[in-house]
PDB file of N, CA and C and ligand atoms in Angstrom:
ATOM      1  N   UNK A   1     -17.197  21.772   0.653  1.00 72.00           N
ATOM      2  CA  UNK A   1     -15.923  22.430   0.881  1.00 72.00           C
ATOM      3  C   UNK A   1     -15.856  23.683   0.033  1.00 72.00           C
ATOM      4  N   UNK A   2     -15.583  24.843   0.758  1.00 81.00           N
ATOM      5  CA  UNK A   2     -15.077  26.042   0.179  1.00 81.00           C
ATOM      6  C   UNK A   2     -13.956  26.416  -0.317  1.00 81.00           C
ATOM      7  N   UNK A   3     -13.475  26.572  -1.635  1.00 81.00           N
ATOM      8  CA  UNK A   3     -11.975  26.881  -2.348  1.00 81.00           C
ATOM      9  C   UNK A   3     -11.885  27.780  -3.030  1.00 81.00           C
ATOM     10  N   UNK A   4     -10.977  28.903  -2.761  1.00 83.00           N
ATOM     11  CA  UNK A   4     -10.837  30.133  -3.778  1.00 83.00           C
ATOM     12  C   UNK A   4      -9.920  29.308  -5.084  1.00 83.00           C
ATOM     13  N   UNK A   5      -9.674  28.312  -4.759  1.00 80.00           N
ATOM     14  CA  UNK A   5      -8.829  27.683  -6.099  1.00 80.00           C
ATOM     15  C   UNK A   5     -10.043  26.664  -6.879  1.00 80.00           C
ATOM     16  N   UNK A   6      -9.685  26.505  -8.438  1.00 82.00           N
ATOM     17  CA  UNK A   6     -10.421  25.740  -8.810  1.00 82.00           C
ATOM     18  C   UNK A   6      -9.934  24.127  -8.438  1.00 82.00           C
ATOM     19  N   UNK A   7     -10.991  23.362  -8.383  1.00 87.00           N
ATOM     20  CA  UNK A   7     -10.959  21.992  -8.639  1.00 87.00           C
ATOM     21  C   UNK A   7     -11.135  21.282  -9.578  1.00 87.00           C
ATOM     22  N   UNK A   8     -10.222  20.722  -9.985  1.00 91.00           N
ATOM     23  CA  UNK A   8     -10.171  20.050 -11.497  1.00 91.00           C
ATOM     24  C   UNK A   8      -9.100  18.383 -11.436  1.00 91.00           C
ATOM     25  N   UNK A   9      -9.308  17.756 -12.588  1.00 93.00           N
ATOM     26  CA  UNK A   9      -8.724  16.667 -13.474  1.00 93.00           C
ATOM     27  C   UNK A   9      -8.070  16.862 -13.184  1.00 93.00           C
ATOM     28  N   UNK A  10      -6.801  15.686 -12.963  1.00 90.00           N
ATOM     29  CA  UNK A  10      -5.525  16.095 -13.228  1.00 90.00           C
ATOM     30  C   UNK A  10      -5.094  16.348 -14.618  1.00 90.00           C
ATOM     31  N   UNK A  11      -5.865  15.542 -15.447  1.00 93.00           N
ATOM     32  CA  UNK A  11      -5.681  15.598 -17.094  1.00 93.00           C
ATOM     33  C   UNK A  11      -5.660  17.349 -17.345  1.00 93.00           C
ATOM     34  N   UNK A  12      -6.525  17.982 -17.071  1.00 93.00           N
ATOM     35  CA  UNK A  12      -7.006  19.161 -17.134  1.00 93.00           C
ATOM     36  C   UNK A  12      -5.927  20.094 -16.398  1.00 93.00           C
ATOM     37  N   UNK A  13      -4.857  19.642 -15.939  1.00 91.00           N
ATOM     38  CA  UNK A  13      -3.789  20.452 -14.906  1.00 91.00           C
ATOM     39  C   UNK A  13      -2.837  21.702 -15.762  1.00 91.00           C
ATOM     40  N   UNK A  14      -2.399  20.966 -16.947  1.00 92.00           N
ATOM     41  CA  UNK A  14      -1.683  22.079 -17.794  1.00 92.00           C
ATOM     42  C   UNK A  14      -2.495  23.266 -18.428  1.00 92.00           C
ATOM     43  N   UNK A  15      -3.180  22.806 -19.117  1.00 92.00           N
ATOM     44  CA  UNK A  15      -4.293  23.687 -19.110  1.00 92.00           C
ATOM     45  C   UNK A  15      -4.821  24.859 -18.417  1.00 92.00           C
ATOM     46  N   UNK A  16      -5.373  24.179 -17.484  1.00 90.00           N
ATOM     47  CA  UNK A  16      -5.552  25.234 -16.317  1.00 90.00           C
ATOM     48  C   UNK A  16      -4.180  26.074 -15.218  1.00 90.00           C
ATOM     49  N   UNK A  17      -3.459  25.391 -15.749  1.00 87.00           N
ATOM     50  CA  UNK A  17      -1.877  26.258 -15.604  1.00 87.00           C
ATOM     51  C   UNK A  17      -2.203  27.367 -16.289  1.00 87.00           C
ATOM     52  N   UNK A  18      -1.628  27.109 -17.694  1.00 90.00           N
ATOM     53  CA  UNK A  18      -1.309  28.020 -18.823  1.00 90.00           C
ATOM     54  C   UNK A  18      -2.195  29.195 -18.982  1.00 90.00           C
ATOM     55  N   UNK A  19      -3.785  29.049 -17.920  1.00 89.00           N
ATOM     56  CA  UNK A  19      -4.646  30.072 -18.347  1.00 89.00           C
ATOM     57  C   UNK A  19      -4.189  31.407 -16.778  1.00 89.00           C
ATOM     58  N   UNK A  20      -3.417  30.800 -16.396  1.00 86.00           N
ATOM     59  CA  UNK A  20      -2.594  32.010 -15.496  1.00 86.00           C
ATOM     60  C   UNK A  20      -1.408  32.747 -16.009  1.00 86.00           C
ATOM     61  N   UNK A  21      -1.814  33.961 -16.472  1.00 86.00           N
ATOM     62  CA  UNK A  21      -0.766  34.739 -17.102  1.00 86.00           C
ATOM     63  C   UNK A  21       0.188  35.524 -16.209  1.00 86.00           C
ATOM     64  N   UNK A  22      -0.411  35.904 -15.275  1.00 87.00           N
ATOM     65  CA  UNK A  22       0.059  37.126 -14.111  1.00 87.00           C
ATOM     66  C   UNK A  22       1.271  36.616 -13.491  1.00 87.00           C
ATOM     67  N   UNK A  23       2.329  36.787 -13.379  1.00 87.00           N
ATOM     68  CA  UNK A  23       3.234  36.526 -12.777  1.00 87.00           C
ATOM     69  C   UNK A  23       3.468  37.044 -11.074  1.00 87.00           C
ATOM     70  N   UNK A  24       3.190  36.210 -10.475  1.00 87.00           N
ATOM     71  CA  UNK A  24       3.305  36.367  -8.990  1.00 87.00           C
ATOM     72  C   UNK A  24       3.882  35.798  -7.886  1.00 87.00           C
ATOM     73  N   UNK A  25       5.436  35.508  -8.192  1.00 90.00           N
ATOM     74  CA  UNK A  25       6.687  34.687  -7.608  1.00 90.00           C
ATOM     75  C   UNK A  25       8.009  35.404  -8.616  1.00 90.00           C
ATOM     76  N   UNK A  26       9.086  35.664  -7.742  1.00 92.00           N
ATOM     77  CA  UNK A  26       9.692  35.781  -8.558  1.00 92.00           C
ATOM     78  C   UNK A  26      10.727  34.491  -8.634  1.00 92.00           C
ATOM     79  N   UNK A  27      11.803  34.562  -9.204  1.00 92.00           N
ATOM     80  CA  UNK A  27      12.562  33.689  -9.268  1.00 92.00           C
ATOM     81  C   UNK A  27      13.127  32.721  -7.973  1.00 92.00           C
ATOM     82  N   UNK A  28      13.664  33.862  -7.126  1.00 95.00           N
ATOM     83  CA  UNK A  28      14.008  33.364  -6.025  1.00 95.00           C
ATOM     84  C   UNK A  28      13.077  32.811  -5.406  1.00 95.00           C
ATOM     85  N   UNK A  29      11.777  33.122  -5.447  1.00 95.00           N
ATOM     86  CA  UNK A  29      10.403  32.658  -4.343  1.00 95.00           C
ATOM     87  C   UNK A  29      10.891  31.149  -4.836  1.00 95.00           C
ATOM     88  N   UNK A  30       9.984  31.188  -6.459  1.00 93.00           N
ATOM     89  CA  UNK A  30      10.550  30.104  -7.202  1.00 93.00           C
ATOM     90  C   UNK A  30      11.510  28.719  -6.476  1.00 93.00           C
ATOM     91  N   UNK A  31      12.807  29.279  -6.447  1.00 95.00           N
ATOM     92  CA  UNK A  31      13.708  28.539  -6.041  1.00 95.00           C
ATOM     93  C   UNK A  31      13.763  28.290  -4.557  1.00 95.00           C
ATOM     94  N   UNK A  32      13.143  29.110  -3.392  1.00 95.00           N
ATOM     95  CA  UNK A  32      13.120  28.506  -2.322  1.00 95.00           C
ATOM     96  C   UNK A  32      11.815  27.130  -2.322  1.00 95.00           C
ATOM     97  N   UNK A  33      10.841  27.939  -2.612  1.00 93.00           N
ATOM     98  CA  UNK A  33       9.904  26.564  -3.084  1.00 93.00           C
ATOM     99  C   UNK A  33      10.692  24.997  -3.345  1.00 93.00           C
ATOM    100  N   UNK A  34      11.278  25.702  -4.804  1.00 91.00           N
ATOM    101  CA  UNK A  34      11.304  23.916  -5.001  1.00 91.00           C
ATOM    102  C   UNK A  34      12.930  23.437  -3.849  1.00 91.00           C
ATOM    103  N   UNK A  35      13.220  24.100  -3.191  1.00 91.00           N
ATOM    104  CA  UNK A  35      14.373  23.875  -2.373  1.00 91.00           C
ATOM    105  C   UNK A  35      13.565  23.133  -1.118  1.00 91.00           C
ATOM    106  N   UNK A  36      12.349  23.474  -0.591  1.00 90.00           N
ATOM    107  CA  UNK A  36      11.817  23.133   0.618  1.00 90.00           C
ATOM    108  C   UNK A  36      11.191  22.044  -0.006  1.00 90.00           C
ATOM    109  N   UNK A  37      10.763  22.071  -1.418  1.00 85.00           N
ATOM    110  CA  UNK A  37      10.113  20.111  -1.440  1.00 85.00           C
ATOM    111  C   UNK A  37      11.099  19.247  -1.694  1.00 85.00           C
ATOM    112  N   UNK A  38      11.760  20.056  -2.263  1.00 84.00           N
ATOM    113  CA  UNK A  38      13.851  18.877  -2.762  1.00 84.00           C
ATOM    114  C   UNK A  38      13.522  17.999  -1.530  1.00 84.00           C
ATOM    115  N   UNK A  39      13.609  19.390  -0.251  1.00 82.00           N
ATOM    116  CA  UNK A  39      14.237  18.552   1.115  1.00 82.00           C
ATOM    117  C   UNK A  39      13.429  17.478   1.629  1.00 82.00           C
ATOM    118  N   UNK A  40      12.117  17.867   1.254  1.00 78.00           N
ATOM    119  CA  UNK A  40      11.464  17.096   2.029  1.00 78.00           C
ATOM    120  C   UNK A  40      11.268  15.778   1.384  1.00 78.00           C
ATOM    121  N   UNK A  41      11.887  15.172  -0.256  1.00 77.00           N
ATOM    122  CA  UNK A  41      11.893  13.940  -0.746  1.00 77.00           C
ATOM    123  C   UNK A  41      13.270  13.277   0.649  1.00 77.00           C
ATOM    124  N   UNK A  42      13.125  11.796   1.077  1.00 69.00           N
ATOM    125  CA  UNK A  42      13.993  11.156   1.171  1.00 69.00           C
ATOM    126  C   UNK A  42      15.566  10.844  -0.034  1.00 69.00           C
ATOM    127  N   UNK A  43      16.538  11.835   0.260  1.00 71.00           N
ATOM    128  CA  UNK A  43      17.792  11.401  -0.763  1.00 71.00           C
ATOM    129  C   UNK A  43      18.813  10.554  -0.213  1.00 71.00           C
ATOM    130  N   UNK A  44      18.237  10.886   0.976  1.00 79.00           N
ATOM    131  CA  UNK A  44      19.633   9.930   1.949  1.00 79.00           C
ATOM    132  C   UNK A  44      19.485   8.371   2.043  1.00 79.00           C
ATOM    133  N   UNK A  45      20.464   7.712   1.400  1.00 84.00           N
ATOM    134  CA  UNK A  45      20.512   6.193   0.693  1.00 84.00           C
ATOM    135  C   UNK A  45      19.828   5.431   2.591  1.00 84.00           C
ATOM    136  N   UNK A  46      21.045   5.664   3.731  1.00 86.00           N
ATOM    137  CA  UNK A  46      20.915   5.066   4.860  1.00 86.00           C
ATOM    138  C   UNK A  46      19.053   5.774   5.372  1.00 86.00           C
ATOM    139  N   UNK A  47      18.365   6.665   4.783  1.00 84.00           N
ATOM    140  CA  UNK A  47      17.471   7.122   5.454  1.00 84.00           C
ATOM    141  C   UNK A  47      16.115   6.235   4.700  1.00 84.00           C
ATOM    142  N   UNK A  48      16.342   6.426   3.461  1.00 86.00           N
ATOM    143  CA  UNK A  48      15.737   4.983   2.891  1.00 86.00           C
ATOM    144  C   UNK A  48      15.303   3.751   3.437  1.00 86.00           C
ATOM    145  N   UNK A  49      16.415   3.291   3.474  1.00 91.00           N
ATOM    146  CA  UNK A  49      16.894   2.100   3.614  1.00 91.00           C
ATOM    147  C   UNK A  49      15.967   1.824   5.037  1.00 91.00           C
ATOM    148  N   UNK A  50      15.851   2.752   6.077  1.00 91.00           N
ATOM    149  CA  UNK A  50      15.437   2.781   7.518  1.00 91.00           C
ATOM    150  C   UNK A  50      13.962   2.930   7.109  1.00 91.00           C
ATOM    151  N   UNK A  51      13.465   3.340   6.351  1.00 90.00           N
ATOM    152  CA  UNK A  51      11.995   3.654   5.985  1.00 90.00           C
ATOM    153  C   UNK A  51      11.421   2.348   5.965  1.00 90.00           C
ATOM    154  N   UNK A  52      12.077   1.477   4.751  1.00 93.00           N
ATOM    155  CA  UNK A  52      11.732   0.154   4.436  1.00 93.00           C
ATOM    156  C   UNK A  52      11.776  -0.700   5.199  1.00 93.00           C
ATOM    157  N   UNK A  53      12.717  -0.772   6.000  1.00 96.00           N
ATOM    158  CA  UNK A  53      13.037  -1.555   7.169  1.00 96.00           C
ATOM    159  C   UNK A  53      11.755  -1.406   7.707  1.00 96.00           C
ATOM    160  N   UNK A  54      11.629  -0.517   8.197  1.00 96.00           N
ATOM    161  CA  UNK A  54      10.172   0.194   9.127  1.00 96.00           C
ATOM    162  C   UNK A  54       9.083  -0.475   8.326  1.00 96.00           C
ATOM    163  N   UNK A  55       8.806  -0.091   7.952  1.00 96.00           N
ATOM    164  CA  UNK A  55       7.733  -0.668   6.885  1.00 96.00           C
ATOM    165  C   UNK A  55       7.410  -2.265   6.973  1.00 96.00           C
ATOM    166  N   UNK A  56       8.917  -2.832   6.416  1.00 97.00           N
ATOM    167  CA  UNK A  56       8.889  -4.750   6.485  1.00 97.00           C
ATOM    168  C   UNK A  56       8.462  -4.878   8.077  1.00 97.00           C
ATOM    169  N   UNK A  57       9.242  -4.376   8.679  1.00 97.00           N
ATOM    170  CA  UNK A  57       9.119  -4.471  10.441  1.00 97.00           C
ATOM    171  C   UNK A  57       7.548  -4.196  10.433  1.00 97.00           C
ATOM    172  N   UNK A  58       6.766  -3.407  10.120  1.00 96.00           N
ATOM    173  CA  UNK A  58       5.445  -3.513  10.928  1.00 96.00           C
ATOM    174  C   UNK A  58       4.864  -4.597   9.973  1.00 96.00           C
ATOM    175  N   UNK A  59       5.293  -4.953   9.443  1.00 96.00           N
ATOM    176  CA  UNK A  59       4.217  -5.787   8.389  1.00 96.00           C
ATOM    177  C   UNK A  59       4.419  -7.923   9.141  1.00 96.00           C
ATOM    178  N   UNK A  60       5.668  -7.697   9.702  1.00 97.00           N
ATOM    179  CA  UNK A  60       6.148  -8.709  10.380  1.00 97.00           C
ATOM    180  C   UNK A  60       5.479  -8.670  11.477  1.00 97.00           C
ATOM    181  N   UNK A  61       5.051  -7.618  12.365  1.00 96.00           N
ATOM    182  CA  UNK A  61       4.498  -7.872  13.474  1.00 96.00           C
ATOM    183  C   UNK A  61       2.818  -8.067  13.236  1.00 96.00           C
ATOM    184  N   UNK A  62       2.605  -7.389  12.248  1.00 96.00           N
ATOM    185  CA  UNK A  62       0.840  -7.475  11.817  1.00 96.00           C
ATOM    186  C   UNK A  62       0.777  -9.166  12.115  1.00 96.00           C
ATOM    187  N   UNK A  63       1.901  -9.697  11.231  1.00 96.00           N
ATOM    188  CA  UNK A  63       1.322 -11.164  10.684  1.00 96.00           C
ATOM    189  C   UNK A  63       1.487 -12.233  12.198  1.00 96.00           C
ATOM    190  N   UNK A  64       2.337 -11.960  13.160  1.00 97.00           N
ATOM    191  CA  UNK A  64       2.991 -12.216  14.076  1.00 97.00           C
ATOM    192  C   UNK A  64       1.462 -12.140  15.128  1.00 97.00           C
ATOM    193  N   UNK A  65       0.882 -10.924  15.166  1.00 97.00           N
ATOM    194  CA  UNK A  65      -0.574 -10.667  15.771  1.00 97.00           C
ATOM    195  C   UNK A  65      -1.190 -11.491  14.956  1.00 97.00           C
ATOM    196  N   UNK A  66      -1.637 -11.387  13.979  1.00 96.00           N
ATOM    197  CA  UNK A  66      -1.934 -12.524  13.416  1.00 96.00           C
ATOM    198  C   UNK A  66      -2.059 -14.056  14.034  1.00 96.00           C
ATOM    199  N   UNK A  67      -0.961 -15.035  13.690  1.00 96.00           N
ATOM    200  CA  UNK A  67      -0.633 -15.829  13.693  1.00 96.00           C
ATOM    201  C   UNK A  67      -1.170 -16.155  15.344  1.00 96.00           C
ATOM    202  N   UNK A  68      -1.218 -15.293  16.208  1.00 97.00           N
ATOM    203  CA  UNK A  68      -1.503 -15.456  17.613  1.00 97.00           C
ATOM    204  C   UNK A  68      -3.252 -15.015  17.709  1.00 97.00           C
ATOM    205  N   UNK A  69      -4.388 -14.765  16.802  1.00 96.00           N
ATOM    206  CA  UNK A  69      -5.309 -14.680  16.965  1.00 96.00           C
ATOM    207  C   UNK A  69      -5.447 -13.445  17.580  1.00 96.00           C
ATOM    208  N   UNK A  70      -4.598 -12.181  17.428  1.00 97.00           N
ATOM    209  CA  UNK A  70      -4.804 -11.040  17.839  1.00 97.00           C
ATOM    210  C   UNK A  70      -4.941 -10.053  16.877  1.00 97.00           C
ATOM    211  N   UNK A  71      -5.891  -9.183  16.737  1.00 97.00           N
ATOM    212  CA  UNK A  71      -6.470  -8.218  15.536  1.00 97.00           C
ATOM    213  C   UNK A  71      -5.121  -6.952  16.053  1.00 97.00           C
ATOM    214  N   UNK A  72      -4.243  -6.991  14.611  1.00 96.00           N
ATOM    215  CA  UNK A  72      -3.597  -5.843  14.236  1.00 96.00           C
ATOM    216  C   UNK A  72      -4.024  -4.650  14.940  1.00 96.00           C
ATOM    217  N   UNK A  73      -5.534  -4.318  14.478  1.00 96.00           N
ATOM    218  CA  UNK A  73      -5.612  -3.142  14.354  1.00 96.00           C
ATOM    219  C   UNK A  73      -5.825  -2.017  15.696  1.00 96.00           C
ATOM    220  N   UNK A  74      -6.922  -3.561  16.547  1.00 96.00           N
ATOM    221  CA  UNK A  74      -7.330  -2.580  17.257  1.00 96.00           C
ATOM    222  C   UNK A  74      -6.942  -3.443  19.308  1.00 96.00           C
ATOM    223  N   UNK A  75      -6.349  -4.797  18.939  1.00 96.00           N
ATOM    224  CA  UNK A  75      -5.467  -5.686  19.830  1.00 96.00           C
ATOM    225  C   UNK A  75      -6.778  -6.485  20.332  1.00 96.00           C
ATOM    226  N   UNK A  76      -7.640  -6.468  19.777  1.00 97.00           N
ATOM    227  CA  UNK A  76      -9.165  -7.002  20.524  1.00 97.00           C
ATOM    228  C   UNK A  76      -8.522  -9.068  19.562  1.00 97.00           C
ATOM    229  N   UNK A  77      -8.959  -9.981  19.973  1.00 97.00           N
ATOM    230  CA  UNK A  77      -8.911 -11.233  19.526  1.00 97.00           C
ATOM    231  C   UNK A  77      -9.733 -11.478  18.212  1.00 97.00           C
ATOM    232  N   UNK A  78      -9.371 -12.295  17.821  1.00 97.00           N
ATOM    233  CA  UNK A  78     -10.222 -12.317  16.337  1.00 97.00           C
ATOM    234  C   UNK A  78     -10.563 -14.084  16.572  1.00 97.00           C
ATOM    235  N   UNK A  79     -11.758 -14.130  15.855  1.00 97.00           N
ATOM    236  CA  UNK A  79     -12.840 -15.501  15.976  1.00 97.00           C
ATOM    237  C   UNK A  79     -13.372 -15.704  14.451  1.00 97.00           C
ATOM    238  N   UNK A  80     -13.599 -16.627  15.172  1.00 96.00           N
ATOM    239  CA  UNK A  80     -13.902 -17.353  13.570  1.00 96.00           C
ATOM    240  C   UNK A  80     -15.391 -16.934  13.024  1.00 96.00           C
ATOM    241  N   UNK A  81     -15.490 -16.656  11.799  1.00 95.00           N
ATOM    242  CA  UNK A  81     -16.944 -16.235  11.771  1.00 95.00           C
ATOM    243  C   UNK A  81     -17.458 -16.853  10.356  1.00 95.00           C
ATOM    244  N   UNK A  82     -18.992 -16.715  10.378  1.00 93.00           N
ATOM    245  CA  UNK A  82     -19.615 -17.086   9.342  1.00 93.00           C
ATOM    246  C   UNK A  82     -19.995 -16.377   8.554  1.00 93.00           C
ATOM    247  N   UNK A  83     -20.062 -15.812   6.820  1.00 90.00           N
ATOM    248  CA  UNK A  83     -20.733 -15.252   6.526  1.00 90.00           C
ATOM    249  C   UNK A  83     -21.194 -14.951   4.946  1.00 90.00           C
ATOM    250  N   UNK A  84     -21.858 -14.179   4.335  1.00 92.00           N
ATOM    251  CA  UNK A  84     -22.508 -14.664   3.318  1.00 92.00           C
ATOM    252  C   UNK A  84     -21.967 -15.713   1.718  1.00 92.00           C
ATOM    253  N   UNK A  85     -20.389 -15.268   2.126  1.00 91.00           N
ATOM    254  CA  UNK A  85     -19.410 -15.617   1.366  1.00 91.00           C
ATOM    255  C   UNK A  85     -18.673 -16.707   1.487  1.00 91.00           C
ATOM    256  N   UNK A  86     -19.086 -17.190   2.811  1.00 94.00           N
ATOM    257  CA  UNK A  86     -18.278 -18.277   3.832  1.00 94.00           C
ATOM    258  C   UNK A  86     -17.557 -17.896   4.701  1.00 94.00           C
ATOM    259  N   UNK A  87     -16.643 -19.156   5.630  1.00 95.00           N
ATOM    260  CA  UNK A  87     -15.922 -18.607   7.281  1.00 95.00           C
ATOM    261  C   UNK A  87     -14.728 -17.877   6.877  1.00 95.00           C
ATOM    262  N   UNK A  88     -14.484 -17.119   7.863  1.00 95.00           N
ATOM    263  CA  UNK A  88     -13.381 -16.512   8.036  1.00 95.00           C
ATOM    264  C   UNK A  88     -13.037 -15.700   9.072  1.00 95.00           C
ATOM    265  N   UNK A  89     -11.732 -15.673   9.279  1.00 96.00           N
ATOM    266  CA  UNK A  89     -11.834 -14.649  10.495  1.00 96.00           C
ATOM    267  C   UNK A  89     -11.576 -13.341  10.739  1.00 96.00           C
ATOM    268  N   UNK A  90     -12.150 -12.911  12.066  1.00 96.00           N
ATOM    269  CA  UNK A  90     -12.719 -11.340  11.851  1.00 96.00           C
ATOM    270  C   UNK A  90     -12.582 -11.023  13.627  1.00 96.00           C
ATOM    271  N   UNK A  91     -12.390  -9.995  13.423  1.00 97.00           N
ATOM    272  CA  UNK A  91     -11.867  -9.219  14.982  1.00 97.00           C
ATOM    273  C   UNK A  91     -13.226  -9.000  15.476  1.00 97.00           C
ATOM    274  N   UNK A  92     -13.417  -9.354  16.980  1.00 97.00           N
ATOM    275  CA  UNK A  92     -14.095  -9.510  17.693  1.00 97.00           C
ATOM    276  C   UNK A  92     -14.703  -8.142  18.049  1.00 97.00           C
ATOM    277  N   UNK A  93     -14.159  -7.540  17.941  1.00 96.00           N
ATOM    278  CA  UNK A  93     -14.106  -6.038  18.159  1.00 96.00           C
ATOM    279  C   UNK A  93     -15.527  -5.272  16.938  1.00 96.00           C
ATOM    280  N   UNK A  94     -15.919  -6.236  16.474  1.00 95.00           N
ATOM    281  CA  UNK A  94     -16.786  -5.618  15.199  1.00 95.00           C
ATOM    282  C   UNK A  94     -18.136  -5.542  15.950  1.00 95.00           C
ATOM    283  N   UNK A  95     -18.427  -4.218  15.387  1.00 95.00           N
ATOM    284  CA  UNK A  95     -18.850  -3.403  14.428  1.00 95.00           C
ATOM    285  C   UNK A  95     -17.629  -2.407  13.955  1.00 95.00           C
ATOM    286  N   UNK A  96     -17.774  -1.972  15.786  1.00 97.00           N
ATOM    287  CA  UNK A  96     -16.527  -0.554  16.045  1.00 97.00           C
ATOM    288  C   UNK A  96     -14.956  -1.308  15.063  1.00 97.00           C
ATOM    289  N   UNK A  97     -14.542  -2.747  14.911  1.00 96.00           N
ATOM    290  CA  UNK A  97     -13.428  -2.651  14.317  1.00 96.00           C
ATOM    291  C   UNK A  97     -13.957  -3.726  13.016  1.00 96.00           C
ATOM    292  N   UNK A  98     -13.330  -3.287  11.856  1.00 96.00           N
ATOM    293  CA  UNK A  98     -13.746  -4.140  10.514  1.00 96.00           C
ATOM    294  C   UNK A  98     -12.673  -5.325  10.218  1.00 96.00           C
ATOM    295  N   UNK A  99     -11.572  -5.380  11.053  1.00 96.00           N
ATOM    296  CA  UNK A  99     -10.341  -6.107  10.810  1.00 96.00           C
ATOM    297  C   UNK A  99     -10.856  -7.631  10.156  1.00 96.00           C
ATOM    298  N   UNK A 100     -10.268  -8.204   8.995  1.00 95.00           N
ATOM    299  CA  UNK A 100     -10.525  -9.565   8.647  1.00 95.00           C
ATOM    300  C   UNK A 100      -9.103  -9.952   8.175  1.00 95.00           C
ATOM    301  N   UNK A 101      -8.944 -10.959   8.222  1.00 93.00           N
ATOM    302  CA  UNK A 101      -7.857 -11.828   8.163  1.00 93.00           C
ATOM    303  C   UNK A 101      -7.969 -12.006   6.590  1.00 93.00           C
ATOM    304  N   UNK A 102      -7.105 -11.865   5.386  1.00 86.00           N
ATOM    305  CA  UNK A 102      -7.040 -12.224   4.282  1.00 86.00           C
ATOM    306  C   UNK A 102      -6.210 -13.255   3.751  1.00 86.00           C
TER     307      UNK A 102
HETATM  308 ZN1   ZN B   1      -9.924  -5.154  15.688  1.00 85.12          ZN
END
């Protein structure tokens, strides 16, 4: 990969701040910046709240596929398998899908 920026540590982040002296934003740039990432955090309590929901909700249907011998990932059936570690089951769908039941 090609970058006119350096790549570094995060440890190494202030640092490599502080060695930029040139000032090239002014205030206002500044302040629209951090105005467009403000927005883009979730602040809205009900918008939250819908995220998580979302979230529990797919995690309910994973287990739901599950529970019916159907691989999450890729809807192919999952079988019982053998292997160096012992049985367990694993989506039929393998190679092309890695899905295992934990
Ligand atoms: Zn699968």
């Amino acid at each position: 990969v090609k970058v006119n920026s350096e790549v570094i540590y995060s440890t190494q982040l202030l640092k490599t701040i502080n060695k930029y002296k040139n000032v090239v934003m002014d205030s206002d740039q500044v302040k629209t910046i951090a105005a467009t990432i403000a927005s883009a955090n979730m602040t809205n309590r009900e918008v939250k709240k819908e995220h998580v929901r979302g979230i529990k909700q797919a995690a309910v249907e994973k287990n739901v596929k599950i529970a019916h011998d159907i691989c999450p990932k890729c809807g192919s059936s999952l079988v019982d398998r053998k292997g160096k570690y012992g049985a367990f089951k694993g989506c039929s769908g393998y190679p092309k899908c890695r899905f295992v039941v934990k």
